[in-house]
Amino acid sequence: MLPSGFPAYHRCRARLRRIQERLSLRNRLVLSHVMVLLLALLAMAAISALIEVWLGFADIEADVVLQIGLLFGVAAAFPASVALSRFLLRPLDRVRAATRRLAEGHYDDILEVPSEPGLAALVEDVNTLAAALADTQRRRARLISEVAHEMRTPITLLRGQIEGMADGIFVPDEAMFASLADDLHRLQRLAGDLSSLSRSEEAAFDLHRKPTDVATLARATAERLRPQYDDQMVTLVVDAGTPVGALCDPDRITQVLVNLLGNALAACDRHGHVALSVHAEPSPVPHVIVRVTDDGIGIAEHDLERIFHRFERLDHPGRPAAAGGSGIGLTIARGIARAHGGDITAQSAGLGKGATFTLRLPQEPAPEGGTSGPQVSR
């Protein structure tokens, strides 16, 4: 090892290290092949010179010298290629070991990013995959906890009420049966949500498509939810007077609209404002556009996509969480939209600045008998 008094050596070594860090894996493989080839040729030349010059065997035929040199060249190239291949594949072996650990459920293992650009991109992708799997595992554990909690409350109430009636503590009157029906409805709704989530993630929705006026569907859904808006003193404005047709499952699209309007209502304070609009977008591909805009709590930019993940419910300081929500409504809604060939997206200027959810559906001719002309209902 050279002492520190050789600055030229250290500068050269640092320069070589920088060049090595910039080399891609493909270039490293090419260089390794060239080095092995050069080593084989040098071994052949050295053996030939040793036989003909140094040992004085000039009378040996050239073919024999060539064969001996080729034999020694191959013998030198083989261990060199093995050593270089091990050196080149060492980072890949670490990636393979990491993927095996991921398959075993060790999602918290983070690989150190190498200096080589191509391998660095691969390692970053593996680390991203590990983080995504860890997040999925976290949400799955939370799912089990939340489903158990959601089921525990109505089951406990049902058991207490039934045992109370059996012991004569409660009178089996109309109010008691209504309470039992409410608890059973909560369980049924939870089971339905979980079933819909499963179909959404497997893209296995059973759609009953037929020509539907989405504008009429939106107006009917808005009127169905208007009493809830009136109770919370939130203004609901509907702009869906012009018939806009789509070949869709009206029940499923109603489910999407109920979810979007329900979320908008939950996001608004008293005296808030929600607007529902339906129109056609002719270009570049004809689509039905349904927008639900509110002036409520808004969504942070980094949460605009996360809200569509299953069991994700955003927490807002100073604001209680919405009661009865399972955190899978938007996941199911987007699954329904994509099963129709459309999508749902979210936009927001930030926290406290409201949000807009846009449902896009492939457009079909509007059904006959629809009303024409703009119409706004409040």
mmCIF file with all atom_site columns, N, CA, C and O in Angstrom, residues 213-222 225 229 250-264 276-278 290-292 333 336 344 359 361:
data_model
loop_
_atom_site.group_PDB
_atom_site.id
_atom_site.type_symbol
_atom_site.label_atom_id
_atom_site.label_alt_id
_atom_site.label_comp_id
_atom_site.label_asym_id
_atom_site.label_entity_id
_atom_site.label_seq_id
_atom_site.pdbx_PDB_ins_code
_atom_site.Cartn_x
_atom_site.Cartn_y
_atom_site.Cartn_z
_atom_site.occupancy
_atom_site.B_iso_or_equiv
_atom_site.pdbx_formal_charge
_atom_site.auth_seq_id
_atom_site.auth_comp_id
_atom_site.auth_asym_id
_atom_site.auth_atom_id
_atom_site.pdbx_PDB_model_num
ATOM 1   N N  . ASP A 1 213 ? -79.968 7.136  -18.524 1.00 0.00 ? 213 ASP A N  1
ATOM 2   C CA . ASP A 1 213 ? -79.751 8.578  -18.477 1.00 0.00 ? 213 ASP A CA 1
ATOM 3   C C  . ASP A 1 213 ? -79.093 8.896  -17.126 1.00 0.00 ? 213 ASP A C  1
ATOM 4   O O  . ASP A 1 213 ? -79.746 8.883  -16.082 1.00 0.00 ? 213 ASP A O  1
ATOM 5   N N  . VAL A 1 214 ? -77.813 9.171  -17.163 1.00 0.00 ? 214 VAL A N  1
ATOM 6   C CA . VAL A 1 214 ? -77.071 9.416  -15.937 1.00 0.00 ? 214 VAL A CA 1
ATOM 7   C C  . VAL A 1 214 ? -77.551 10.690 -15.252 1.00 0.00 ? 214 VAL A C  1
ATOM 8   O O  . VAL A 1 214 ? -77.529 10.793 -14.017 1.00 0.00 ? 214 VAL A O  1
ATOM 9   N N  . ALA A 1 215 ? -78.018 11.658 -16.038 1.00 0.00 ? 215 ALA A N  1
ATOM 10  C CA . ALA A 1 215 ? -78.529 12.896 -15.440 1.00 0.00 ? 215 ALA A CA 1
ATOM 11  C C  . ALA A 1 215 ? -79.758 12.618 -14.574 1.00 0.00 ? 215 ALA A C  1
ATOM 12  O O  . ALA A 1 215 ? -79.881 13.121 -13.451 1.00 0.00 ? 215 ALA A O  1
ATOM 13  N N  . THR A 1 216 ? -80.678 11.816 -15.103 1.00 0.00 ? 216 THR A N  1
ATOM 14  C CA . THR A 1 216 ? -81.864 11.458 -14.321 1.00 0.00 ? 216 THR A CA 1
ATOM 15  C C  . THR A 1 216 ? -81.464 10.669 -13.074 1.00 0.00 ? 216 THR A C  1
ATOM 16  O O  . THR A 1 216 ? -82.018 10.872 -11.985 1.00 0.00 ? 216 THR A O  1
ATOM 17  N N  . LEU A 1 217 ? -80.499 9.780  -13.224 1.00 0.00 ? 217 LEU A N  1
ATOM 18  C CA . LEU A 1 217 ? -80.014 8.986  -12.098 1.00 0.00 ? 217 LEU A CA 1
ATOM 19  C C  . LEU A 1 217 ? -79.429 9.899  -11.011 1.00 0.00 ? 217 LEU A C  1
ATOM 20  O O  . LEU A 1 217 ? -79.666 9.696  -9.816  1.00 0.00 ? 217 LEU A O  1
ATOM 21  N N  . ALA A 1 218 ? -78.671 10.906 -11.451 1.00 0.00 ? 218 ALA A N  1
ATOM 22  C CA . ALA A 1 218 ? -78.059 11.821 -10.491 1.00 0.00 ? 218 ALA A CA 1
ATOM 23  C C  . ALA A 1 218 ? -79.114 12.646 -9.760  1.00 0.00 ? 218 ALA A C  1
ATOM 24  O O  . ALA A 1 218 ? -79.023 12.849 -8.539  1.00 0.00 ? 218 ALA A O  1
ATOM 25  N N  . ARG A 1 219 ? -80.120 13.120 -10.487 1.00 0.00 ? 219 ARG A N  1
ATOM 26  C CA . ARG A 1 219 ? -81.170 13.911 -9.837  1.00 0.00 ? 219 ARG A CA 1
ATOM 27  C C  . ARG A 1 219 ? -81.929 13.069 -8.813  1.00 0.00 ? 219 ARG A C  1
ATOM 28  O O  . ARG A 1 219 ? -82.222 13.520 -7.699  1.00 0.00 ? 219 ARG A O  1
ATOM 29  N N  . ALA A 1 220 ? -82.231 11.819 -9.177  1.00 0.00 ? 220 ALA A N  1
ATOM 30  C CA . ALA A 1 220 ? -82.971 10.951 -8.254  1.00 0.00 ? 220 ALA A CA 1
ATOM 31  C C  . ALA A 1 220 ? -82.135 10.648 -7.007  1.00 0.00 ? 220 ALA A C  1
ATOM 32  O O  . ALA A 1 220 ? -82.658 10.641 -5.882  1.00 0.00 ? 220 ALA A O  1
ATOM 33  N N  . THR A 1 221 ? -80.829 10.427 -7.193  1.00 0.00 ? 221 THR A N  1
ATOM 34  C CA . THR A 1 221 ? -79.966 10.151 -6.041  1.00 0.00 ? 221 THR A CA 1
ATOM 35  C C  . THR A 1 221 ? -79.863 11.374 -5.136  1.00 0.00 ? 221 THR A C  1
ATOM 36  O O  . THR A 1 221 ? -79.877 11.260 -3.898  1.00 0.00 ? 221 THR A O  1
ATOM 37  N N  . ALA A 1 222 ? -79.755 12.554 -5.740  1.00 0.00 ? 222 ALA A N  1
ATOM 38  C CA . ALA A 1 222 ? -79.672 13.782 -4.948  1.00 0.00 ? 222 ALA A CA 1
ATOM 39  C C  . ALA A 1 222 ? -80.937 13.994 -4.127  1.00 0.00 ? 222 ALA A C  1
ATOM 40  O O  . ALA A 1 222 ? -80.873 14.373 -2.947  1.00 0.00 ? 222 ALA A O  1
ATOM 41  N N  . LEU A 1 225 ? -81.043 11.833 -1.066  1.00 0.00 ? 225 LEU A N  1
ATOM 42  C CA . LEU A 1 225 ? -80.180 12.240 0.041   1.00 0.00 ? 225 LEU A CA 1
ATOM 43  C C  . LEU A 1 225 ? -80.473 13.651 0.542   1.00 0.00 ? 225 LEU A C  1
ATOM 44  O O  . LEU A 1 225 ? -79.883 14.080 1.539   1.00 0.00 ? 225 LEU A O  1
ATOM 45  N N  . TYR A 1 229 ? -79.082 16.308 3.818   1.00 0.00 ? 229 TYR A N  1
ATOM 46  C CA . TYR A 1 229 ? -78.464 17.621 3.617   1.00 0.00 ? 229 TYR A CA 1
ATOM 47  C C  . TYR A 1 229 ? -79.244 18.700 4.377   1.00 0.00 ? 229 TYR A C  1
ATOM 48  O O  . TYR A 1 229 ? -78.646 19.593 4.997   1.00 0.00 ? 229 TYR A O  1
ATOM 49  N N  . PRO A 1 250 ? -77.307 0.839  -13.659 1.00 0.00 ? 250 PRO A N  1
ATOM 50  C CA . PRO A 1 250 ? -77.814 1.988  -12.887 1.00 0.00 ? 250 PRO A CA 1
ATOM 51  C C  . PRO A 1 250 ? -77.714 1.790  -11.379 1.00 0.00 ? 250 PRO A C  1
ATOM 52  O O  . PRO A 1 250 ? -77.469 2.758  -10.647 1.00 0.00 ? 250 PRO A O  1
ATOM 53  N N  . ASP A 1 251 ? -77.881 0.571  -10.903 1.00 0.00 ? 251 ASP A N  1
ATOM 54  C CA . ASP A 1 251 ? -77.783 0.341  -9.459  1.00 0.00 ? 251 ASP A CA 1
ATOM 55  C C  . ASP A 1 251 ? -76.358 0.582  -8.956  1.00 0.00 ? 251 ASP A C  1
ATOM 56  O O  . ASP A 1 251 ? -76.161 1.182  -7.892  1.00 0.00 ? 251 ASP A O  1
ATOM 57  N N  . ARG A 1 252 ? -75.379 0.119  -9.711  1.00 0.00 ? 252 ARG A N  1
ATOM 58  C CA . ARG A 1 252 ? -73.990 0.321  -9.313  1.00 0.00 ? 252 ARG A CA 1
ATOM 59  C C  . ARG A 1 252 ? -73.604 1.800  -9.388  1.00 0.00 ? 252 ARG A C  1
ATOM 60  O O  . ARG A 1 252 ? -72.899 2.318  -8.508  1.00 0.00 ? 252 ARG A O  1
ATOM 61  N N  . ILE A 1 253 ? -74.032 2.488  -10.433 1.00 0.00 ? 253 ILE A N  1
ATOM 62  C CA . ILE A 1 253 ? -73.708 3.914  -10.548 1.00 0.00 ? 253 ILE A CA 1
ATOM 63  C C  . ILE A 1 253 ? -74.409 4.699  -9.440  1.00 0.00 ? 253 ILE A C  1
ATOM 64  O O  . ILE A 1 253 ? -73.849 5.656  -8.890  1.00 0.00 ? 253 ILE A O  1
ATOM 65  N N  . THR A 1 254 ? -75.618 4.290  -9.079  1.00 0.00 ? 254 THR A N  1
ATOM 66  C CA . THR A 1 254 ? -76.281 4.926  -7.932  1.00 0.00 ? 254 THR A CA 1
ATOM 67  C C  . THR A 1 254 ? -75.465 4.721  -6.667  1.00 0.00 ? 254 THR A C  1
ATOM 68  O O  . THR A 1 254 ? -75.329 5.639  -5.842  1.00 0.00 ? 254 THR A O  1
ATOM 69  N N  . GLN A 1 255 ? -74.898 3.526  -6.502  1.00 0.00 ? 255 GLN A N  1
ATOM 70  C CA . GLN A 1 255 ? -74.051 3.256  -5.347  1.00 0.00 ? 255 GLN A CA 1
ATOM 71  C C  . GLN A 1 255 ? -72.854 4.207  -5.313  1.00 0.00 ? 255 GLN A C  1
ATOM 72  O O  . GLN A 1 255 ? -72.477 4.722  -4.251  1.00 0.00 ? 255 GLN A O  1
ATOM 73  N N  . VAL A 1 256 ? -72.266 4.469  -6.482  1.00 0.00 ? 256 VAL A N  1
ATOM 74  C CA . VAL A 1 256 ? -71.139 5.396  -6.560  1.00 0.00 ? 256 VAL A CA 1
ATOM 75  C C  . VAL A 1 256 ? -71.583 6.809  -6.190  1.00 0.00 ? 256 VAL A C  1
ATOM 76  O O  . VAL A 1 256 ? -70.914 7.511  -5.414  1.00 0.00 ? 256 VAL A O  1
ATOM 77  N N  . LEU A 1 257 ? -72.726 7.244  -6.729  1.00 0.00 ? 257 LEU A N  1
ATOM 78  C CA . LEU A 1 257 ? -73.209 8.599  -6.461  1.00 0.00 ? 257 LEU A CA 1
ATOM 79  C C  . LEU A 1 257 ? -73.551 8.783  -4.985  1.00 0.00 ? 257 LEU A C  1
ATOM 80  O O  . LEU A 1 257 ? -73.276 9.836  -4.395  1.00 0.00 ? 257 LEU A O  1
ATOM 81  N N  . VAL A 1 258 ? -74.152 7.775  -4.388  1.00 0.00 ? 258 VAL A N  1
ATOM 82  C CA . VAL A 1 258 ? -74.472 7.858  -2.954  1.00 0.00 ? 258 VAL A CA 1
ATOM 83  C C  . VAL A 1 258 ? -73.194 8.012  -2.147  1.00 0.00 ? 258 VAL A C  1
ATOM 84  O O  . VAL A 1 258 ? -73.127 8.807  -1.196  1.00 0.00 ? 258 VAL A O  1
ATOM 85  N N  . ASN A 1 259 ? -72.159 7.279  -2.520  1.00 0.00 ? 259 ASN A N  1
ATOM 86  C CA . ASN A 1 259 ? -70.894 7.377  -1.792  1.00 0.00 ? 259 ASN A CA 1
ATOM 87  C C  . ASN A 1 259 ? -70.283 8.766  -1.940  1.00 0.00 ? 259 ASN A C  1
ATOM 88  O O  . ASN A 1 259 ? -69.839 9.375  -0.957  1.00 0.00 ? 259 ASN A O  1
ATOM 89  N N  . LEU A 1 260 ? -70.246 9.288  -3.179  1.00 0.00 ? 260 LEU A N  1
ATOM 90  C CA . LEU A 1 260 ? -69.628 10.598 -3.406  1.00 0.00 ? 260 LEU A CA 1
ATOM 91  C C  . LEU A 1 260 ? -70.410 11.703 -2.707  1.00 0.00 ? 260 LEU A C  1
ATOM 92  O O  . LEU A 1 260 ? -69.819 12.596 -2.076  1.00 0.00 ? 260 LEU A O  1
ATOM 93  N N  . LEU A 1 261 ? -71.741 11.668 -2.806  1.00 0.00 ? 261 LEU A N  1
ATOM 94  C CA . LEU A 1 261 ? -72.551 12.696 -2.148  1.00 0.00 ? 261 LEU A CA 1
ATOM 95  C C  . LEU A 1 261 ? -72.490 12.554 -0.627  1.00 0.00 ? 261 LEU A C  1
ATOM 96  O O  . LEU A 1 261 ? -72.488 13.559 0.102   1.00 0.00 ? 261 LEU A O  1
ATOM 97  N N  . GLY A 1 262 ? -72.451 11.324 -0.128  1.00 0.00 ? 262 GLY A N  1
ATOM 98  C CA . GLY A 1 262 ? -72.339 11.126 1.314   1.00 0.00 ? 262 GLY A CA 1
ATOM 99  C C  . GLY A 1 262 ? -71.012 11.634 1.852   1.00 0.00 ? 262 GLY A C  1
ATOM 100 O O  . GLY A 1 262 ? -70.957 12.270 2.913   1.00 0.00 ? 262 GLY A O  1
ATOM 101 N N  . ASN A 1 263 ? -69.932 11.384 1.114   1.00 0.00 ? 263 ASN A N  1
ATOM 102 C CA . ASN A 1 263 ? -68.627 11.888 1.542   1.00 0.00 ? 263 ASN A CA 1
ATOM 103 C C  . ASN A 1 263 ? -68.577 13.412 1.504   1.00 0.00 ? 263 ASN A C  1
ATOM 104 O O  . ASN A 1 263 ? -67.983 14.045 2.380   1.00 0.00 ? 263 ASN A O  1
ATOM 105 N N  . ALA A 1 264 ? -69.183 14.002 0.474   1.00 0.00 ? 264 ALA A N  1
ATOM 106 C CA . ALA A 1 264 ? -69.202 15.462 0.382   1.00 0.00 ? 264 ALA A CA 1
ATOM 107 C C  . ALA A 1 264 ? -69.969 16.070 1.556   1.00 0.00 ? 264 ALA A C  1
ATOM 108 O O  . ALA A 1 264 ? -69.557 17.086 2.129   1.00 0.00 ? 264 ALA A O  1
ATOM 109 N N  . LEU A 1 276 ? -73.520 19.184 -7.550  1.00 0.00 ? 276 LEU A N  1
ATOM 110 C CA . LEU A 1 276 ? -73.500 17.964 -8.365  1.00 0.00 ? 276 LEU A CA 1
ATOM 111 C C  . LEU A 1 276 ? -73.829 18.347 -9.798  1.00 0.00 ? 276 LEU A C  1
ATOM 112 O O  . LEU A 1 276 ? -74.869 18.971 -10.049 1.00 0.00 ? 276 LEU A O  1
ATOM 113 N N  . SER A 1 277 ? -72.969 17.991 -10.739 1.00 0.00 ? 277 SER A N  1
ATOM 114 C CA . SER A 1 277 ? -73.203 18.325 -12.144 1.00 0.00 ? 277 SER A CA 1
ATOM 115 C C  . SER A 1 277 ? -72.962 17.106 -13.016 1.00 0.00 ? 277 SER A C  1
ATOM 116 O O  . SER A 1 277 ? -72.113 16.264 -12.700 1.00 0.00 ? 277 SER A O  1
ATOM 117 N N  . VAL A 1 278 ? -73.711 17.029 -14.106 1.00 0.00 ? 278 VAL A N  1
ATOM 118 C CA . VAL A 1 278 ? -73.583 15.938 -15.077 1.00 0.00 ? 278 VAL A CA 1
ATOM 119 C C  . VAL A 1 278 ? -73.571 16.558 -16.465 1.00 0.00 ? 278 VAL A C  1
ATOM 120 O O  . VAL A 1 278 ? -74.457 17.353 -16.808 1.00 0.00 ? 278 VAL A O  1
ATOM 121 N N  . VAL A 1 290 ? -69.396 13.260 -14.321 1.00 0.00 ? 290 VAL A N  1
ATOM 122 C CA . VAL A 1 290 ? -70.182 13.584 -13.121 1.00 0.00 ? 290 VAL A CA 1
ATOM 123 C C  . VAL A 1 290 ? -69.211 14.159 -12.100 1.00 0.00 ? 290 VAL A C  1
ATOM 124 O O  . VAL A 1 290 ? -68.234 13.501 -11.729 1.00 0.00 ? 290 VAL A O  1
ATOM 125 N N  . ARG A 1 291 ? -69.506 15.400 -11.655 1.00 0.00 ? 291 ARG A N  1
ATOM 126 C CA . ARG A 1 291 ? -68.631 16.053 -10.676 1.00 0.00 ? 291 ARG A CA 1
ATOM 127 C C  . ARG A 1 291 ? -69.405 16.362 -9.401  1.00 0.00 ? 291 ARG A C  1
ATOM 128 O O  . ARG A 1 291 ? -70.529 16.861 -9.462  1.00 0.00 ? 291 ARG A O  1
ATOM 129 N N  . VAL A 1 292 ? -68.768 16.057 -8.276  1.00 0.00 ? 292 VAL A N  1
ATOM 130 C CA . VAL A 1 292 ? -69.306 16.394 -6.963  1.00 0.00 ? 292 VAL A CA 1
ATOM 131 C C  . VAL A 1 292 ? -68.277 17.294 -6.294  1.00 0.00 ? 292 VAL A C  1
ATOM 132 O O  . VAL A 1 292 ? -67.166 16.854 -5.986  1.00 0.00 ? 292 VAL A O  1
ATOM 133 N N  . ALA A 1 333 ? -66.163 2.363  -5.028  1.00 0.00 ? 333 ALA A N  1
ATOM 134 C CA . ALA A 1 333 ? -66.663 3.267  -6.060  1.00 0.00 ? 333 ALA A CA 1
ATOM 135 C C  . ALA A 1 333 ? -65.721 3.304  -7.257  1.00 0.00 ? 333 ALA A C  1
ATOM 136 O O  . ALA A 1 333 ? -66.164 3.247  -8.414  1.00 0.00 ? 333 ALA A O  1
ATOM 137 N N  . ILE A 1 336 ? -66.035 0.085  -9.222  1.00 0.00 ? 336 ILE A N  1
ATOM 138 C CA . ILE A 1 336 ? -67.237 0.060  -10.066 1.00 0.00 ? 336 ILE A CA 1
ATOM 139 C C  . ILE A 1 336 ? -67.012 0.896  -11.317 1.00 0.00 ? 336 ILE A C  1
ATOM 140 O O  . ILE A 1 336 ? -67.370 0.481  -12.434 1.00 0.00 ? 336 ILE A O  1
ATOM 141 N N  . ILE A 1 344 ? -62.550 7.242  -11.381 1.00 0.00 ? 344 ILE A N  1
ATOM 142 C CA . ILE A 1 344 ? -62.865 8.318  -10.444 1.00 0.00 ? 344 ILE A CA 1
ATOM 143 C C  . ILE A 1 344 ? -61.551 8.955  -10.015 1.00 0.00 ? 344 ILE A C  1
ATOM 144 O O  . ILE A 1 344 ? -60.601 8.255  -9.667  1.00 0.00 ? 344 ILE A O  1
ATOM 145 N N  . LEU A 1 359 ? -66.335 11.568 -11.717 1.00 0.00 ? 359 LEU A N  1
ATOM 146 C CA . LEU A 1 359 ? -66.646 10.237 -12.239 1.00 0.00 ? 359 LEU A CA 1
ATOM 147 C C  . LEU A 1 359 ? -66.733 10.328 -13.756 1.00 0.00 ? 359 LEU A C  1
ATOM 148 O O  . LEU A 1 359 ? -67.484 11.150 -14.290 1.00 0.00 ? 359 LEU A O  1
ATOM 149 N N  . LEU A 1 361 ? -67.470 8.110  -17.267 1.00 0.00 ? 361 LEU A N  1
ATOM 150 C CA . LEU A 1 361 ? -68.045 6.884  -17.811 1.00 0.00 ? 361 LEU A CA 1
ATOM 151 C C  . LEU A 1 361 ? -68.086 6.982  -19.332 1.00 0.00 ? 361 LEU A C  1
ATOM 152 O O  . LEU A 1 361 ? -68.361 8.060  -19.872 1.00 0.00 ? 361 LEU A O  1
#
